[in-house]
Structures are given as C-alpha cells and as structure tokens.
PDB file of C-alpha atoms in Angstrom:
ATOM      1  CA  MET A   1     -59.464  51.820  42.379  1.00 44.00           C
ATOM      2  CA  LEU A   2     -59.563  48.807  45.033  1.00 40.00           C
ATOM      3  CA  ASN A   3     -56.192  50.342  46.615  1.00 46.00           C
ATOM      4  CA  PHE A   4     -56.676  53.428  47.452  1.00 43.00           C
ATOM      5  CA  TYR A   5     -59.720  52.391  49.127  1.00 43.00           C
ATOM      6  CA  ILE A   6     -57.487  50.190  50.879  1.00 45.00           C
ATOM      7  CA  HIS A   7     -54.674  52.137  52.053  1.00 45.00           C
ATOM      8  CA  THR A   8     -57.763  55.101  52.690  1.00 53.00           C
ATOM      9  CA  CYS A   9     -59.041  52.527  55.343  1.00 61.00           C
ATOM     10  CA  CYS A  10     -55.590  51.561  57.352  1.00 80.00           C
ATOM     11  CA  ILE A  11     -54.950  55.352  57.490  1.00 87.00           C
ATOM     12  CA  LEU A  12     -58.542  56.178  59.044  1.00 87.00           C
ATOM     13  CA  TYR A  13     -57.951  53.051  61.738  1.00 87.00           C
ATOM     14  CA  LEU A  14     -54.727  54.507  62.228  1.00 85.00           C
ATOM     15  CA  GLU A  15     -55.982  57.966  62.728  1.00 89.00           C
ATOM     16  CA  LYS A  16     -59.425  56.830  64.811  1.00 89.00           C
ATOM     17  CA  VAL A  17     -56.423  54.866  67.236  1.00 88.00           C
ATOM     18  CA  LEU A  18     -53.783  57.448  67.484  1.00 86.00           C
ATOM     19  CA  ASN A  19     -56.494  60.536  68.684  1.00 88.00           C
ATOM     20  CA  GLY A  20     -58.256  57.512  71.224  1.00 88.00           C
ATOM     21  CA  ILE A  21     -54.500  57.071  72.287  1.00 87.00           C
ATOM     22  CA  LYS A  22     -53.908  60.893  72.696  1.00 89.00           C
ATOM     23  CA  GLU A  23     -57.723  62.054  74.136  1.00 90.00           C
ATOM     24  CA  ASN A  24     -56.945  59.109  76.781  1.00 90.00           C
ATOM     25  CA  PHE A  25     -59.928  56.473  74.980  1.00 89.00           C
ATOM     26  CA  PHE A  26     -57.515  54.238  74.907  1.00 90.00           C
ATOM     27  CA  SER A  27     -54.320  53.174  76.788  1.00 88.00           C
ATOM     28  CA  PHE A  28     -51.033  52.106  74.589  1.00 84.00           C
ATOM     29  CA  ARG A  29     -51.501  48.496  76.295  1.00 89.00           C
ATOM     30  CA  GLU A  30     -54.793  48.653  74.763  1.00 88.00           C
ATOM     31  CA  ILE A  31     -54.324  48.913  71.222  1.00 84.00           C
ATOM     32  CA  LYS A  32     -52.910  45.202  71.582  1.00 87.00           C
ATOM     33  CA  LEU A  33     -57.053  43.994  72.047  1.00 89.00           C
ATOM     34  CA  ILE A  34     -58.310  46.295  68.863  1.00 88.00           C
ATOM     35  CA  PRO A  35     -59.367  44.101  66.550  1.00 88.00           C
ATOM     36  CA  CYS A  36     -57.231  44.820  62.866  1.00 87.00           C
ATOM     37  CA  THR A  37     -60.120  45.690  61.207  1.00 90.00           C
ATOM     38  CA  LEU A  38     -62.860  48.995  60.507  1.00 91.00           C
ATOM     39  CA  ASN A  39     -65.106  46.542  61.550  1.00 93.00           C
ATOM     40  CA  GLY A  40     -63.961  45.270  64.334  1.00 93.00           C
ATOM     41  CA  LEU A  41     -62.289  49.593  65.953  1.00 94.00           C
ATOM     42  CA  TYR A  42     -65.973  50.674  65.432  1.00 96.00           C
ATOM     43  CA  LEU A  43     -67.335  47.951  66.760  1.00 96.00           C
ATOM     44  CA  TYR A  44     -64.985  47.625  69.654  1.00 95.00           C
ATOM     45  CA  ILE A  45     -65.125  51.064  70.323  1.00 96.00           C
ATOM     46  CA  CYS A  46     -68.894  50.912  70.214  1.00 97.00           C
ATOM     47  CA  GLN A  47     -69.010  48.849  72.224  1.00 96.00           C
ATOM     48  CA  LYS A  48     -66.479  50.656  75.320  1.00 95.00           C
ATOM     49  CA  SER A  49     -68.391  53.368  75.114  1.00 95.00           C
ATOM     50  CA  PHE A  50     -72.072  52.156  75.944  1.00 96.00           C
ATOM     51  CA  ASN A  51     -73.620  50.224  77.288  1.00 96.00           C
ATOM     52  CA  LYS A  52     -77.314  49.354  75.448  1.00 95.00           C
ATOM     53  CA  LYS A  53     -79.092  51.430  77.822  1.00 96.00           C
ATOM     54  CA  GLN A  54     -76.609  54.932  76.722  1.00 97.00           C
ATOM     55  CA  TYR A  55     -76.925  53.469  73.345  1.00 97.00           C
ATOM     56  CA  MET A  56     -81.013  53.577  73.618  1.00 97.00           C
ATOM     57  CA  LYS A  57     -80.696  57.223  74.907  1.00 97.00           C
ATOM     58  CA  ILE A  58     -78.531  57.963  71.604  1.00 98.00           C
ATOM     59  CA  ARG A  59     -79.944  55.180  68.728  1.00 98.00           C
ATOM     60  CA  PRO A  60     -82.726  58.188  67.264  1.00 98.00           C
ATOM     61  CA  LEU A  61     -79.692  60.772  67.069  1.00 98.00           C
ATOM     62  CA  LEU A  62     -78.206  58.876  64.797  1.00 98.00           C
ATOM     63  CA  ASN A  63     -81.200  57.537  63.073  1.00 98.00           C
ATOM     64  CA  VAL A  64     -81.454  61.347  62.465  1.00 98.00           C
ATOM     65  CA  LEU A  65     -77.897  61.801  61.215  1.00 98.00           C
ATOM     66  CA  LEU A  66     -77.919  58.538  59.278  1.00 98.00           C
ATOM     67  CA  ALA A  67     -81.200  59.620  57.277  1.00 98.00           C
ATOM     68  CA  SER A  68     -80.091  63.750  56.582  1.00 95.00           C
ATOM     69  CA  SER A  69     -77.010  64.276  54.809  1.00 85.00           C
ATOM     70  CA  GLY A  70     -74.123  66.493  55.981  1.00 90.00           C
ATOM     71  CA  TYR A  71     -73.925  68.324  58.756  1.00 97.00           C
ATOM     72  CA  VAL A  72     -77.061  68.723  61.049  1.00 97.00           C
ATOM     73  CA  ASP A  73     -77.530  71.902  62.818  1.00 97.00           C
ATOM     74  CA  LYS A  74     -77.749  70.859  67.111  1.00 98.00           C
ATOM     75  CA  LEU A  75     -80.793  72.256  66.426  1.00 97.00           C
ATOM     76  CA  PHE A  76     -82.529  70.502  64.340  1.00 97.00           C
ATOM     77  CA  LEU A  77     -81.371  67.168  65.269  1.00 98.00           C
ATOM     78  CA  PHE A  78     -82.780  68.736  68.643  1.00 98.00           C
ATOM     79  CA  ASN A  79     -86.233  68.855  67.030  1.00 97.00           C
ATOM     80  CA  CYS A  80     -86.601  65.860  65.529  1.00 97.00           C
ATOM     81  CA  LEU A  81     -85.460  63.916  68.740  1.00 97.00           C
ATOM     82  CA  ARG A  82     -87.908  65.713  70.545  1.00 97.00           C
ATOM     83  CA  THR A  83     -90.746  63.929  67.723  1.00 95.00           C
ATOM     84  CA  HIS A  84     -89.471  60.747  69.137  1.00 92.00           C
ATOM     85  CA  ASN A  85     -88.609  61.803  72.776  1.00 94.00           C
ATOM     86  CA  TYR A  86     -91.489  65.505  73.468  1.00 93.00           C
ATOM     87  CA  ALA A  87     -89.917  64.843  77.174  1.00 95.00           C
ATOM     88  CA  ILE A  88     -86.472  65.462  76.665  1.00 96.00           C
ATOM     89  CA  ASP A  89     -84.477  69.041  77.419  1.00 97.00           C
ATOM     90  CA  THR A  90     -81.723  70.776  76.374  1.00 97.00           C
ATOM     91  CA  GLU A  91     -79.869  69.567  79.002  1.00 98.00           C
ATOM     92  CA  GLU A  92     -80.287  65.386  78.474  1.00 97.00           C
ATOM     93  CA  PHE A  93     -79.864  66.785  75.157  1.00 98.00           C
ATOM     94  CA  GLU A  94     -76.717  67.121  75.483  1.00 97.00           C
ATOM     95  CA  LYS A  95     -75.514  64.180  77.408  1.00 97.00           C
ATOM     96  CA  ARG A  96     -76.345  62.418  74.219  1.00 98.00           C
ATOM     97  CA  LEU A  97     -74.480  64.451  72.303  1.00 98.00           C
ATOM     98  CA  HIS A  98     -71.287  64.222  75.140  1.00 97.00           C
ATOM     99  CA  LEU A  99     -72.454  60.115  75.008  1.00 97.00           C
ATOM    100  CA  MET A 100     -71.450  60.118  70.945  1.00 97.00           C
ATOM    101  CA  LYS A 101     -68.149  62.825  71.386  1.00 95.00           C
ATOM    102  CA  ASN A 102     -66.122  59.440  69.708  1.00 94.00           C
ATOM    103  CA  ILE A 103     -68.888  58.835  67.138  1.00 97.00           C
ATOM    104  CA  VAL A 104     -69.191  61.937  65.618  1.00 97.00           C
ATOM    105  CA  ALA A 105     -67.581  65.363  63.574  1.00 96.00           C
ATOM    106  CA  TYR A 106     -68.455  68.483  64.186  1.00 96.00           C
ATOM    107  CA  ASP A 107     -67.988  71.653  61.921  1.00 96.00           C
ATOM    108  CA  ALA A 108     -65.346  74.765  63.108  1.00 94.00           C
ATOM    109  CA  ASP A 109     -68.397  76.543  65.686  1.00 94.00           C
ATOM    110  CA  GLN A 110     -69.430  73.539  67.528  1.00 93.00           C
ATOM    111  CA  GLN A 111     -73.034  73.576  66.424  1.00 94.00           C
ATOM    112  CA  ARG A 112     -72.922  71.554  63.013  1.00 97.00           C
ATOM    113  CA  LEU A 113     -73.034  67.925  63.456  1.00 98.00           C
ATOM    114  CA  ARG A 114     -72.148  64.510  60.928  1.00 98.00           C
ATOM    115  CA  ILE A 115     -71.418  60.971  62.227  1.00 97.00           C
ATOM    116  CA  PHE A 116     -67.447  61.458  61.580  1.00 95.00           C
ATOM    117  CA  HIS A 117     -67.162  59.404  57.916  1.00 94.00           C
ATOM    118  CA  ASN A 118     -69.061  57.350  55.468  1.00 94.00           C
ATOM    119  CA  SER A 119     -67.950  53.344  57.103  1.00 94.00           C
ATOM    120  CA  PHE A 120     -69.212  53.899  59.978  1.00 96.00           C
ATOM    121  CA  SER A 121     -72.674  55.447  58.255  1.00 97.00           C
ATOM    122  CA  ASP A 122     -72.413  52.186  56.460  1.00 96.00           C
ATOM    123  CA  TRP A 123     -70.986  49.986  59.258  1.00 97.00           C
ATOM    124  CA  LEU A 124     -74.115  51.185  61.876  1.00 98.00           C
ATOM    125  CA  VAL A 125     -76.529  49.854  59.022  1.00 97.00           C
ATOM    126  CA  ASP A 126     -75.146  46.768  58.506  1.00 96.00           C
ATOM    127  CA  VAL A 127     -76.174  44.330  61.554  1.00 94.00           C
ATOM    128  CA  LYS A 128     -73.422  41.244  60.090  1.00 94.00           C
ATOM    129  CA  PHE A 129     -70.975  43.646  61.122  1.00 93.00           C
ATOM    130  CA  ALA A 130     -73.054  45.920  63.846  1.00 92.00           C
ATOM    131  CA  THR A 131     -75.122  43.156  65.742  1.00 92.00           C
ATOM    132  CA  LYS A 132     -78.109  43.771  66.461  1.00 94.00           C
ATOM    133  CA  LYS A 133     -76.977  45.415  70.154  1.00 95.00           C
ATOM    134  CA  PHE A 134     -75.705  48.712  67.541  1.00 97.00           C
ATOM    135  CA  ILE A 135     -77.374  48.536  64.666  1.00 97.00           C
ATOM    136  CA  CYS A 136     -79.942  51.564  63.321  1.00 98.00           C
ATOM    137  CA  ASP A 137     -82.416  52.043  61.089  1.00 97.00           C
ATOM    138  CA  VAL A 138     -82.463  54.776  58.750  1.00 97.00           C
ATOM    139  CA  ASN A 139     -86.305  55.034  57.539  1.00 98.00           C
ATOM    140  CA  GLU A 140     -87.316  55.669  61.678  1.00 98.00           C
ATOM    141  CA  GLY A 141     -84.324  58.816  61.139  1.00 98.00           C
ATOM    142  CA  HIS A 142     -86.318  59.390  58.205  1.00 98.00           C
ATOM    143  CA  VAL A 143     -89.937  59.899  59.858  1.00 97.00           C
ATOM    144  CA  MET A 144     -88.387  61.479  62.662  1.00 98.00           C
ATOM    145  CA  VAL A 145     -86.685  64.350  60.059  1.00 97.00           C
ATOM    146  CA  SER A 146     -90.562  64.328  58.217  1.00 97.00           C
ATOM    147  CA  MET A 147     -91.946  64.319  61.320  1.00 97.00           C
ATOM    148  CA  TYR A 148     -90.540  67.591  62.380  1.00 96.00           C
ATOM    149  CA  TYR A 149     -91.943  69.536  59.732  1.00 95.00           C
ATOM    150  CA  LEU A 150     -95.024  68.425  59.048  1.00 95.00           C
ATOM    151  CA  LEU A 151     -94.897  69.813  63.179  1.00 92.00           C
ATOM    152  CA  VAL A 152     -93.632  73.505  61.711  1.00 91.00           C
ATOM    153  CA  ALA A 153     -95.235  72.936  57.780  1.00 90.00           C
ATOM    154  CA  ASP A 154     -97.688  76.224  59.294  1.00 89.00           C
ATOM    155  CA  THR A 155     -94.251  78.524  59.258  1.00 89.00           C
ATOM    156  CA  LEU A 156     -92.211  77.042  56.180  1.00 81.00           C
ATOM    157  CA  CYS A 157     -92.954  79.665  53.280  1.00 74.00           C
TER     158      CYS A 157
END
C-alpha cells in the first residue's frame, strides 16, 4: 500500500509540474528551483500564485471547499462567501476564482469546482507544511455553509 501511495504522489507531482509548464505557469529553467516533494511543490505553487492580500481574499473560498465534500456549485460557493463578506459582487467573485485556477479543478460544465487533489486539501490544514501564511480553517468553512443554510432555511422544504 505504501508503494502505491509513493507512486501516486510521484505521478501527481509530475502531472502538476508538467501541467504548469504547459500552461506557462512554470518555465523549464524554473524546474530546478521547485522542491522535490509534494509538500514543497504545494508551498512553491502558493508562493508563486498569491501575495498575502490575494491569499486572504481566497482563503474563505478554500475554507468552504475544505468543509464540503466533492464538487461545489459556483453559486453555492458565492452565497457562502457572501455570509463572510456581504459586499462582494459576482465580478469580484470571478476574479477570486481566477486567482485559484492552479489549485482547483472544475467539472465538465465549468459550474462546479473542488480543490484539485485530496493531498492538497490535507496540506492546507497542516500548519507544519502550509505554514501560518497558507493555513486554512475547515471550521470557518463549516460556519459559512451553516450561515448560508440558516439564511435560506425558510425556502427549504
């Protein structure tokens, strides 16, 4: 079982790096700078993708995705985010989703999304690897989902 996990991690690492090159997120010269572990790769991706202000904007979205299992509808995610920040509009929401393009996966219709891999979800909640800068809070995600359902409780059957 351990060998399967190690091979899966190696394939995931390779897939993420090669996709990064294909999408011009990584350059060929940059490959030697990328740490050789999944945890190191995830930290490198986050450091390259987000400054502190940007990450603070997407952290609530990640918290909701972590609290949810599987794919989440974009409208549901938007409504959950509005329990955290009622002033946000759809344009700003789409900008935040675009920031997350390297760490989420969409379904075929591009209307539902999830964190791209369970190992990245685990990384986001482990302060040892994600560091204080990128740590997420699943409980905050549960609160946002609960607040959304509380707000729409009258319309549910």
